[in-house]
Amino acid sequence: MRIEAYNQVTQIYNSSRPSKVTGADGVRKKDQLQISQTGRDYQVAKQAVAASSDIRADKVTLIKNKMASGNYKVDAGDFAAKLIEKYDAYC
């Protein structure tokens, strides 16, 4: 085994290592993450949506009461328009 060959290999290996990042003052710098205000706003909105209920109890109660009393009427034209709108959104 040749020792000088080993030294050459280690020199090649050391030269291909990434150098440590230092600032103008010679102090090592650390990675930093900065989140924009838009990103923070998005995160707050996402948390608010996740915390809210999927069911609007006040509307459900109102419709149930109207159905129980026989006063709940659905306009066929409005129903058809909403149905087509939903169909177009999926296609």
PDB file of N, CA and C in Angstrom:
ATOM      1  N   MET A   1       0.837  -1.179   0.000  1.00  0.00           N
ATOM      2  CA  MET A   1       0.000   0.000   0.000  1.00  0.00           C
ATOM      3  C   MET A   1       0.883   1.244   0.000  1.00  0.00           C
ATOM      4  N   ARG A   2       0.504   2.195  -0.822  1.00  0.00           N
ATOM      5  CA  ARG A   2       1.277   3.431  -0.925  1.00  0.00           C
ATOM      6  C   ARG A   2       0.634   4.528  -0.084  1.00  0.00           C
ATOM      7  N   ILE A   3       1.336   5.071   0.840  1.00  0.00           N
ATOM      8  CA  ILE A   3       0.817   6.106   1.723  1.00  0.00           C
ATOM      9  C   ILE A   3       0.603   7.411   0.974  1.00  0.00           C
ATOM     10  N   GLU A   4       1.513   7.741   0.047  1.00  0.00           N
ATOM     11  CA  GLU A   4       1.365   9.002  -0.675  1.00  0.00           C
ATOM     12  C   GLU A   4       0.091   9.013  -1.536  1.00  0.00           C
ATOM     13  N   ALA A   5      -0.351   7.866  -2.014  1.00  0.00           N
ATOM     14  CA  ALA A   5      -1.592   7.800  -2.781  1.00  0.00           C
ATOM     15  C   ALA A   5      -2.779   8.135  -1.871  1.00  0.00           C
ATOM     16  N   TYR A   6      -2.734   7.667  -0.644  1.00  0.00           N
ATOM     17  CA  TYR A   6      -3.783   7.971   0.319  1.00  0.00           C
ATOM     18  C   TYR A   6      -3.860   9.472   0.573  1.00  0.00           C
ATOM     19  N   ASN A   7      -2.729  10.124   0.712  1.00  0.00           N
ATOM     20  CA  ASN A   7      -2.692  11.569   0.930  1.00  0.00           C
ATOM     21  C   ASN A   7      -3.292  12.314  -0.256  1.00  0.00           C
ATOM     22  N   GLN A   8      -3.033  11.854  -1.453  1.00  0.00           N
ATOM     23  CA  GLN A   8      -3.592  12.497  -2.638  1.00  0.00           C
ATOM     24  C   GLN A   8      -5.111  12.349  -2.664  1.00  0.00           C
ATOM     25  N   VAL A   9      -5.598  11.185  -2.279  1.00  0.00           N
ATOM     26  CA  VAL A   9      -7.045  10.951  -2.256  1.00  0.00           C
ATOM     27  C   VAL A   9      -7.707  11.865  -1.231  1.00  0.00           C
ATOM     28  N   THR A  10      -7.123  11.989  -0.057  1.00  0.00           N
ATOM     29  CA  THR A  10      -7.709  12.851   0.970  1.00  0.00           C
ATOM     30  C   THR A  10      -7.663  14.316   0.552  1.00  0.00           C
ATOM     31  N   GLN A  11      -6.655  14.716  -0.178  1.00  0.00           N
ATOM     32  CA  GLN A  11      -6.591  16.098  -0.661  1.00  0.00           C
ATOM     33  C   GLN A  11      -7.712  16.364  -1.665  1.00  0.00           C
ATOM     34  N   ILE A  12      -7.967  15.412  -2.530  1.00  0.00           N
ATOM     35  CA  ILE A  12      -9.052  15.562  -3.498  1.00  0.00           C
ATOM     36  C   ILE A  12     -10.396  15.625  -2.771  1.00  0.00           C
ATOM     37  N   TYR A  13     -10.573  14.746  -1.804  1.00  0.00           N
ATOM     38  CA  TYR A  13     -11.824  14.711  -1.044  1.00  0.00           C
ATOM     39  C   TYR A  13     -12.043  16.023  -0.306  1.00  0.00           C
ATOM     40  N   ASN A  14     -11.028  16.530   0.353  1.00  0.00           N
ATOM     41  CA  ASN A  14     -11.153  17.778   1.106  1.00  0.00           C
ATOM     42  C   ASN A  14     -11.415  18.972   0.204  1.00  0.00           C
ATOM     43  N   SER A  15     -10.893  18.964  -0.991  1.00  0.00           N
ATOM     44  CA  SER A  15     -11.098  20.106  -1.881  1.00  0.00           C
ATOM     45  C   SER A  15     -12.516  20.132  -2.443  1.00  0.00           C
ATOM     46  N   SER A  16     -13.203  18.993  -2.465  1.00  0.00           N
ATOM     47  CA  SER A  16     -14.557  18.975  -3.011  1.00  0.00           C
ATOM     48  C   SER A  16     -15.633  19.203  -1.949  1.00  0.00           C
ATOM     49  N   ARG A  17     -15.248  19.311  -0.711  1.00  0.00           N
ATOM     50  CA  ARG A  17     -16.205  19.598   0.354  1.00  0.00           C
ATOM     51  C   ARG A  17     -16.685  21.038   0.219  1.00  0.00           C
ATOM     52  N   PRO A  18     -17.940  21.266   0.511  1.00  0.00           N
ATOM     53  CA  PRO A  18     -18.416  22.649   0.461  1.00  0.00           C
ATOM     54  C   PRO A  18     -17.781  23.460   1.586  1.00  0.00           C
ATOM     55  N   SER A  19     -17.439  24.664   1.262  1.00  0.00           N
ATOM     56  CA  SER A  19     -16.815  25.509   2.283  1.00  0.00           C
ATOM     57  C   SER A  19     -17.894  26.092   3.182  1.00  0.00           C
ATOM     58  N   LYS A  20     -17.528  26.418   4.370  1.00  0.00           N
ATOM     59  CA  LYS A  20     -18.449  27.003   5.322  1.00  0.00           C
ATOM     60  C   LYS A  20     -18.676  28.463   4.942  1.00  0.00           C
ATOM     61  N   VAL A  21     -19.928  28.894   5.024  1.00  0.00           N
ATOM     62  CA  VAL A  21     -20.282  30.251   4.638  1.00  0.00           C
ATOM     63  C   VAL A  21     -19.964  31.197   5.779  1.00  0.00           C
ATOM     64  N   THR A  22     -19.213  32.207   5.472  1.00  0.00           N
ATOM     65  CA  THR A  22     -18.885  33.219   6.471  1.00  0.00           C
ATOM     66  C   THR A  22     -19.245  34.585   5.919  1.00  0.00           C
ATOM     67  N   GLY A  23     -19.579  35.487   6.815  1.00  0.00           N
ATOM     68  CA  GLY A  23     -19.921  36.843   6.419  1.00  0.00           C
ATOM     69  C   GLY A  23     -18.683  37.691   6.252  1.00  0.00           C
ATOM     70  N   ALA A  24     -18.892  38.968   6.021  1.00  0.00           N
ATOM     71  CA  ALA A  24     -17.782  39.897   5.835  1.00  0.00           C
ATOM     72  C   ALA A  24     -16.950  40.028   7.099  1.00  0.00           C
ATOM     73  N   ASP A  25     -17.585  39.815   8.241  1.00  0.00           N
ATOM     74  CA  ASP A  25     -16.852  39.937   9.507  1.00  0.00           C
ATOM     75  C   ASP A  25     -16.151  38.638   9.899  1.00  0.00           C
ATOM     76  N   GLY A  26     -16.249  37.602   9.067  1.00  0.00           N
ATOM     77  CA  GLY A  26     -15.563  36.347   9.326  1.00  0.00           C
ATOM     78  C   GLY A  26     -16.312  35.401  10.230  1.00  0.00           C
ATOM     79  N   VAL A  27     -17.512  35.764  10.645  1.00  0.00           N
ATOM     80  CA  VAL A  27     -18.310  34.929  11.535  1.00  0.00           C
ATOM     81  C   VAL A  27     -19.172  33.994  10.688  1.00  0.00           C
ATOM     82  N   ARG A  28     -19.262  32.728  11.113  1.00  0.00           N
ATOM     83  CA  ARG A  28     -20.097  31.766  10.374  1.00  0.00           C
ATOM     84  C   ARG A  28     -21.550  32.194  10.399  1.00  0.00           C
ATOM     85  N   LYS A  29     -22.209  32.068   9.270  1.00  0.00           N
ATOM     86  CA  LYS A  29     -23.618  32.428   9.152  1.00  0.00           C
ATOM     87  C   LYS A  29     -24.474  31.177   9.313  1.00  0.00           C
ATOM     88  N   LYS A  30     -25.677  31.350   9.810  1.00  0.00           N
ATOM     89  CA  LYS A  30     -26.627  30.256   9.964  1.00  0.00           C
ATOM     90  C   LYS A  30     -27.755  30.451   8.963  1.00  0.00           C
ATOM     91  N   ASP A  31     -28.379  29.339   8.566  1.00  0.00           N
ATOM     92  CA  ASP A  31     -29.537  29.418   7.689  1.00  0.00           C
ATOM     93  C   ASP A  31     -30.685  30.095   8.426  1.00  0.00           C
ATOM     94  N   GLN A  32     -31.448  30.878   7.691  1.00  0.00           N
ATOM     95  CA  GLN A  32     -32.593  31.554   8.279  1.00  0.00           C
ATOM     96  C   GLN A  32     -33.795  31.379   7.373  1.00  0.00           C
ATOM     97  N   LEU A  33     -34.966  31.370   7.969  1.00  0.00           N
ATOM     98  CA  LEU A  33     -36.216  31.273   7.233  1.00  0.00           C
ATOM     99  C   LEU A  33     -37.051  32.482   7.584  1.00  0.00           C
ATOM    100  N   GLN A  34     -37.509  33.187   6.558  1.00  0.00           N
ATOM    101  CA  GLN A  34     -38.370  34.338   6.782  1.00  0.00           C
ATOM    102  C   GLN A  34     -39.666  34.106   6.027  1.00  0.00           C
ATOM    103  N   ILE A  35     -40.784  34.190   6.748  1.00  0.00           N
ATOM    104  CA  ILE A  35     -42.095  34.004   6.140  1.00  0.00           C
ATOM    105  C   ILE A  35     -42.688  35.376   5.879  1.00  0.00           C
ATOM    106  N   SER A  36     -43.175  35.571   4.662  1.00  0.00           N
ATOM    107  CA  SER A  36     -43.740  36.869   4.287  1.00  0.00           C
ATOM    108  C   SER A  36     -45.048  37.116   5.030  1.00  0.00           C
ATOM    109  N   GLN A  37     -45.504  38.361   5.007  1.00  0.00           N
ATOM    110  CA  GLN A  37     -46.764  38.718   5.649  1.00  0.00           C
ATOM    111  C   GLN A  37     -47.925  37.994   4.978  1.00  0.00           C
ATOM    112  N   THR A  38     -47.841  37.825   3.667  1.00  0.00           N
ATOM    113  CA  THR A  38     -48.884  37.094   2.944  1.00  0.00           C
ATOM    114  C   THR A  38     -48.935  35.648   3.408  1.00  0.00           C
ATOM    115  N   GLY A  39     -47.780  35.045   3.613  1.00  0.00           N
ATOM    116  CA  GLY A  39     -47.718  33.683   4.113  1.00  0.00           C
ATOM    117  C   GLY A  39     -48.297  33.561   5.502  1.00  0.00           C
ATOM    118  N   ARG A  40     -48.018  34.539   6.354  1.00  0.00           N
ATOM    119  CA  ARG A  40     -48.581  34.536   7.715  1.00  0.00           C
ATOM    120  C   ARG A  40     -50.094  34.687   7.671  1.00  0.00           C
ATOM    121  N   ASP A  41     -50.576  35.600   6.814  1.00  0.00           N
ATOM    122  CA  ASP A  41     -52.026  35.797   6.674  1.00  0.00           C
ATOM    123  C   ASP A  41     -52.703  34.524   6.182  1.00  0.00           C
ATOM    124  N   TYR A  42     -52.066  33.855   5.225  1.00  0.00           N
ATOM    125  CA  TYR A  42     -52.606  32.603   4.703  1.00  0.00           C
ATOM    126  C   TYR A  42     -52.682  31.558   5.812  1.00  0.00           C
ATOM    127  N   GLN A  43     -51.658  31.480   6.631  1.00  0.00           N
ATOM    128  CA  GLN A  43     -51.617  30.498   7.714  1.00  0.00           C
ATOM    129  C   GLN A  43     -52.732  30.769   8.727  1.00  0.00           C
ATOM    130  N   VAL A  44     -52.960  32.032   9.066  1.00  0.00           N
ATOM    131  CA  VAL A  44     -54.019  32.391  10.020  1.00  0.00           C
ATOM    132  C   VAL A  44     -55.388  32.043   9.434  1.00  0.00           C
ATOM    133  N   ALA A  45     -55.589  32.362   8.151  1.00  0.00           N
ATOM    134  CA  ALA A  45     -56.865  32.056   7.501  1.00  0.00           C
ATOM    135  C   ALA A  45     -57.102  30.554   7.439  1.00  0.00           C
ATOM    136  N   LYS A  46     -56.056  29.803   7.145  1.00  0.00           N
ATOM    137  CA  LYS A  46     -56.180  28.349   7.064  1.00  0.00           C
ATOM    138  C   LYS A  46     -56.552  27.762   8.420  1.00  0.00           C
ATOM    139  N   GLN A  47     -55.963  28.283   9.489  1.00  0.00           N
ATOM    140  CA  GLN A  47     -56.282  27.800  10.831  1.00  0.00           C
ATOM    141  C   GLN A  47     -57.720  28.146  11.209  1.00  0.00           C
ATOM    142  N   ALA A  48     -58.195  29.347  10.801  1.00  0.00           N
ATOM    143  CA  ALA A  48     -59.565  29.751  11.109  1.00  0.00           C
ATOM    144  C   ALA A  48     -60.570  28.856  10.385  1.00  0.00           C
ATOM    145  N   VAL A  49     -60.289  28.531   9.137  1.00  0.00           N
ATOM    146  CA  VAL A  49     -61.180  27.648   8.383  1.00  0.00           C
ATOM    147  C   VAL A  49     -61.191  26.253   8.990  1.00  0.00           C
ATOM    148  N   ALA A  50     -60.036  25.768   9.402  1.00  0.00           N
ATOM    149  CA  ALA A  50     -59.956  24.437   9.999  1.00  0.00           C
ATOM    150  C   ALA A  50     -60.706  24.374  11.336  1.00  0.00           C
ATOM    151  N   ALA A  51     -60.725  25.482  12.065  1.00  0.00           N
ATOM    152  CA  ALA A  51     -61.380  25.506  13.366  1.00  0.00           C
ATOM    153  C   ALA A  51     -62.890  25.688  13.255  1.00  0.00           C
ATOM    154  N   SER A  52     -63.379  26.195  12.133  1.00  0.00           N
ATOM    155  CA  SER A  52     -64.812  26.448  11.987  1.00  0.00           C
ATOM    156  C   SER A  52     -65.552  25.158  11.655  1.00  0.00           C
ATOM    157  N   SER A  53     -66.835  25.177  11.936  1.00  0.00           N
ATOM    158  CA  SER A  53     -67.680  24.015  11.691  1.00  0.00           C
ATOM    159  C   SER A  53     -68.102  23.964  10.224  1.00  0.00           C
ATOM    160  N   ASP A  54     -68.257  22.764   9.700  1.00  0.00           N
ATOM    161  CA  ASP A  54     -68.715  22.602   8.319  1.00  0.00           C
ATOM    162  C   ASP A  54     -70.226  22.786   8.214  1.00  0.00           C
ATOM    163  N   ILE A  55     -70.935  22.693   9.323  1.00  0.00           N
ATOM    164  CA  ILE A  55     -72.390  22.789   9.338  1.00  0.00           C
ATOM    165  C   ILE A  55     -72.801  24.094   9.999  1.00  0.00           C
ATOM    166  N   ARG A  56     -73.636  24.847   9.322  1.00  0.00           N
ATOM    167  CA  ARG A  56     -74.150  26.091   9.886  1.00  0.00           C
ATOM    168  C   ARG A  56     -75.456  25.771  10.603  1.00  0.00           C
ATOM    169  N   ALA A  57     -75.346  25.560  11.886  1.00  0.00           N
ATOM    170  CA  ALA A  57     -76.468  25.083  12.700  1.00  0.00           C
ATOM    171  C   ALA A  57     -77.662  26.023  12.645  1.00  0.00           C
ATOM    172  N   ASP A  58     -77.429  27.336  12.572  1.00  0.00           N
ATOM    173  CA  ASP A  58     -78.545  28.280  12.538  1.00  0.00           C
ATOM    174  C   ASP A  58     -79.399  28.092  11.281  1.00  0.00           C
ATOM    175  N   LYS A  59     -78.753  27.883  10.134  1.00  0.00           N
ATOM    176  CA  LYS A  59     -79.502  27.666   8.888  1.00  0.00           C
ATOM    177  C   LYS A  59     -80.215  26.320   8.900  1.00  0.00           C
ATOM    178  N   VAL A  60     -79.563  25.300   9.422  1.00  0.00           N
ATOM    179  CA  VAL A  60     -80.177  23.975   9.474  1.00  0.00           C
ATOM    180  C   VAL A  60     -81.421  24.009  10.350  1.00  0.00           C
ATOM    181  N   THR A  61     -81.334  24.648  11.490  1.00  0.00           N
ATOM    182  CA  THR A  61     -82.475  24.756  12.402  1.00  0.00           C
ATOM    183  C   THR A  61     -83.628  25.497  11.741  1.00  0.00           C
ATOM    184  N   LEU A  62     -83.327  26.584  11.049  1.00  0.00           N
ATOM    185  CA  LEU A  62     -84.351  27.365  10.367  1.00  0.00           C
ATOM    186  C   LEU A  62     -85.072  26.524   9.310  1.00  0.00           C
ATOM    187  N   ILE A  63     -84.324  25.801   8.509  1.00  0.00           N
ATOM    188  CA  ILE A  63     -84.916  24.973   7.457  1.00  0.00           C
ATOM    189  C   ILE A  63     -85.718  23.825   8.062  1.00  0.00           C
ATOM    190  N   LYS A  64     -85.207  23.202   9.124  1.00  0.00           N
ATOM    191  CA  LYS A  64     -85.950  22.125   9.779  1.00  0.00           C
ATOM    192  C   LYS A  64     -87.282  22.631  10.320  1.00  0.00           C
ATOM    193  N   ASN A  65     -87.282  23.812  10.925  1.00  0.00           N
ATOM    194  CA  ASN A  65     -88.514  24.382  11.462  1.00  0.00           C
ATOM    195  C   ASN A  65     -89.510  24.678  10.349  1.00  0.00           C
ATOM    196  N   LYS A  66     -89.020  25.223   9.228  1.00  0.00           N
ATOM    197  CA  LYS A  66     -89.900  25.505   8.101  1.00  0.00           C
ATOM    198  C   LYS A  66     -90.475  24.214   7.518  1.00  0.00           C
ATOM    199  N   MET A  67     -89.649  23.162   7.417  1.00  0.00           N
ATOM    200  CA  MET A  67     -90.131  21.883   6.892  1.00  0.00           C
ATOM    201  C   MET A  67     -91.170  21.276   7.823  1.00  0.00           C
ATOM    202  N   ALA A  68     -90.942  21.375   9.136  1.00  0.00           N
ATOM    203  CA  ALA A  68     -91.877  20.805  10.109  1.00  0.00           C
ATOM    204  C   ALA A  68     -93.223  21.522  10.072  1.00  0.00           C
ATOM    205  N   SER A  69     -93.189  22.824   9.837  1.00  0.00           N
ATOM    206  CA  SER A  69     -94.437  23.582   9.808  1.00  0.00           C
ATOM    207  C   SER A  69     -95.103  23.574   8.432  1.00  0.00           C
ATOM    208  N   GLY A  70     -94.392  23.064   7.409  1.00  0.00           N
ATOM    209  CA  GLY A  70     -94.958  23.000   6.057  1.00  0.00           C
ATOM    210  C   GLY A  70     -94.771  24.277   5.266  1.00  0.00           C
ATOM    211  N   ASN A  71     -93.936  25.186   5.735  1.00  0.00           N
ATOM    212  CA  ASN A  71     -93.724  26.476   5.065  1.00  0.00           C
ATOM    213  C   ASN A  71     -92.474  26.511   4.193  1.00  0.00           C
ATOM    214  N   TYR A  72     -91.784  25.406   4.064  1.00  0.00           N
ATOM    215  CA  TYR A  72     -90.541  25.392   3.285  1.00  0.00           C
ATOM    216  C   TYR A  72     -90.867  25.116   1.824  1.00  0.00           C
ATOM    217  N   LYS A  73     -90.598  26.076   0.987  1.00  0.00           N
ATOM    218  CA  LYS A  73     -90.879  25.961  -0.439  1.00  0.00           C
ATOM    219  C   LYS A  73     -89.573  26.107  -1.210  1.00  0.00           C
ATOM    220  N   VAL A  74     -89.395  25.260  -2.200  1.00  0.00           N
ATOM    221  CA  VAL A  74     -88.216  25.318  -3.058  1.00  0.00           C
ATOM    222  C   VAL A  74     -88.676  25.665  -4.463  1.00  0.00           C
ATOM    223  N   ASP A  75     -88.093  26.717  -5.016  1.00  0.00           N
ATOM    224  CA  ASP A  75     -88.409  27.117  -6.380  1.00  0.00           C
ATOM    225  C   ASP A  75     -87.658  26.181  -7.327  1.00  0.00           C
ATOM    226  N   ALA A  76     -88.369  25.558  -8.237  1.00  0.00           N
ATOM    227  CA  ALA A  76     -87.770  24.591  -9.163  1.00  0.00           C
ATOM    228  C   ALA A  76     -86.708  25.257 -10.039  1.00  0.00           C
ATOM    229  N   GLY A  77     -86.929  26.488 -10.444  1.00  0.00           N
ATOM    230  CA  GLY A  77     -85.953  27.213 -11.271  1.00  0.00           C
ATOM    231  C   GLY A  77     -84.654  27.463 -10.527  1.00  0.00           C
ATOM    232  N   ASP A  78     -84.760  27.876  -9.265  1.00  0.00           N
ATOM    233  CA  ASP A  78     -83.564  28.099  -8.451  1.00  0.00           C
ATOM    234  C   ASP A  78     -82.802  26.795  -8.240  1.00  0.00           C
ATOM    235  N   PHE A  79     -83.550  25.715  -7.976  1.00  0.00           N
ATOM    236  CA  PHE A  79     -82.925  24.413  -7.773  1.00  0.00           C
ATOM    237  C   PHE A  79     -82.179  23.976  -9.028  1.00  0.00           C
ATOM    238  N   ALA A  80     -82.811  24.118 -10.183  1.00  0.00           N
ATOM    239  CA  ALA A  80     -82.187  23.720 -11.450  1.00  0.00           C
ATOM    240  C   ALA A  80     -80.954  24.568 -11.734  1.00  0.00           C
ATOM    241  N   ALA A  81     -81.027  25.855 -11.462  1.00  0.00           N
ATOM    242  CA  ALA A  81     -79.885  26.747 -11.696  1.00  0.00           C
ATOM    243  C   ALA A  81     -78.693  26.342 -10.826  1.00  0.00           C
ATOM    244  N   LYS A  82     -78.952  26.039  -9.560  1.00  0.00           N
ATOM    245  CA  LYS A  82     -77.870  25.612  -8.660  1.00  0.00           C
ATOM    246  C   LYS A  82     -77.294  24.271  -9.090  1.00  0.00           C
ATOM    247  N   LEU A  83     -78.167  23.375  -9.537  1.00  0.00           N
ATOM    248  CA  LEU A  83     -77.718  22.068  -9.989  1.00  0.00           C
ATOM    249  C   LEU A  83     -76.802  22.195 -11.205  1.00  0.00           C
ATOM    250  N   ILE A  84     -77.174  23.027 -12.145  1.00  0.00           N
ATOM    251  CA  ILE A  84     -76.348  23.255 -13.341  1.00  0.00           C
ATOM    252  C   ILE A  84     -75.043  23.947 -12.972  1.00  0.00           C
ATOM    253  N   GLU A  85     -75.106  24.885 -12.052  1.00  0.00           N
ATOM    254  CA  GLU A  85     -73.897  25.590 -11.604  1.00  0.00           C
ATOM    255  C   GLU A  85     -72.898  24.601 -10.991  1.00  0.00           C
ATOM    256  N   LYS A  86     -73.382  23.693 -10.154  1.00  0.00           N
ATOM    257  CA  LYS A  86     -72.506  22.690  -9.548  1.00  0.00           C
ATOM    258  C   LYS A  86     -71.950  21.739 -10.602  1.00  0.00           C
ATOM    259  N   TYR A  87     -72.789  21.365 -11.555  1.00  0.00           N
ATOM    260  CA  TYR A  87     -72.341  20.463 -12.625  1.00  0.00           C
ATOM    261  C   TYR A  87     -71.235  21.118 -13.443  1.00  0.00           C
ATOM    262  N   ASP A  88     -71.409  22.393 -13.783  1.00  0.00           N
ATOM    263  CA  ASP A  88     -70.411  23.113 -14.575  1.00  0.00           C
ATOM    264  C   ASP A  88     -69.103  23.262 -13.799  1.00  0.00           C
ATOM    265  N   ALA A  89     -69.186  23.398 -12.485  1.00  0.00           N
ATOM    266  CA  ALA A  89     -67.975  23.552 -11.667  1.00  0.00           C
ATOM    267  C   ALA A  89     -67.139  22.267 -11.668  1.00  0.00           C
ATOM    268  N   TYR A  90     -67.784  21.116 -11.757  1.00  0.00           N
ATOM    269  CA  TYR A  90     -67.057  19.840 -11.736  1.00  0.00           C
ATOM    270  C   TYR A  90     -66.565  19.406 -13.104  1.00  0.00           C
ATOM    271  N   CYS A  91     -67.147  19.955 -14.143  1.00  0.00           N
ATOM    272  CA  CYS A  91     -66.757  19.521 -15.492  1.00  0.00           C
ATOM    273  C   CYS A  91     -65.769  20.429 -16.138  1.00  0.00           C
TER     274      CYS A  91
END
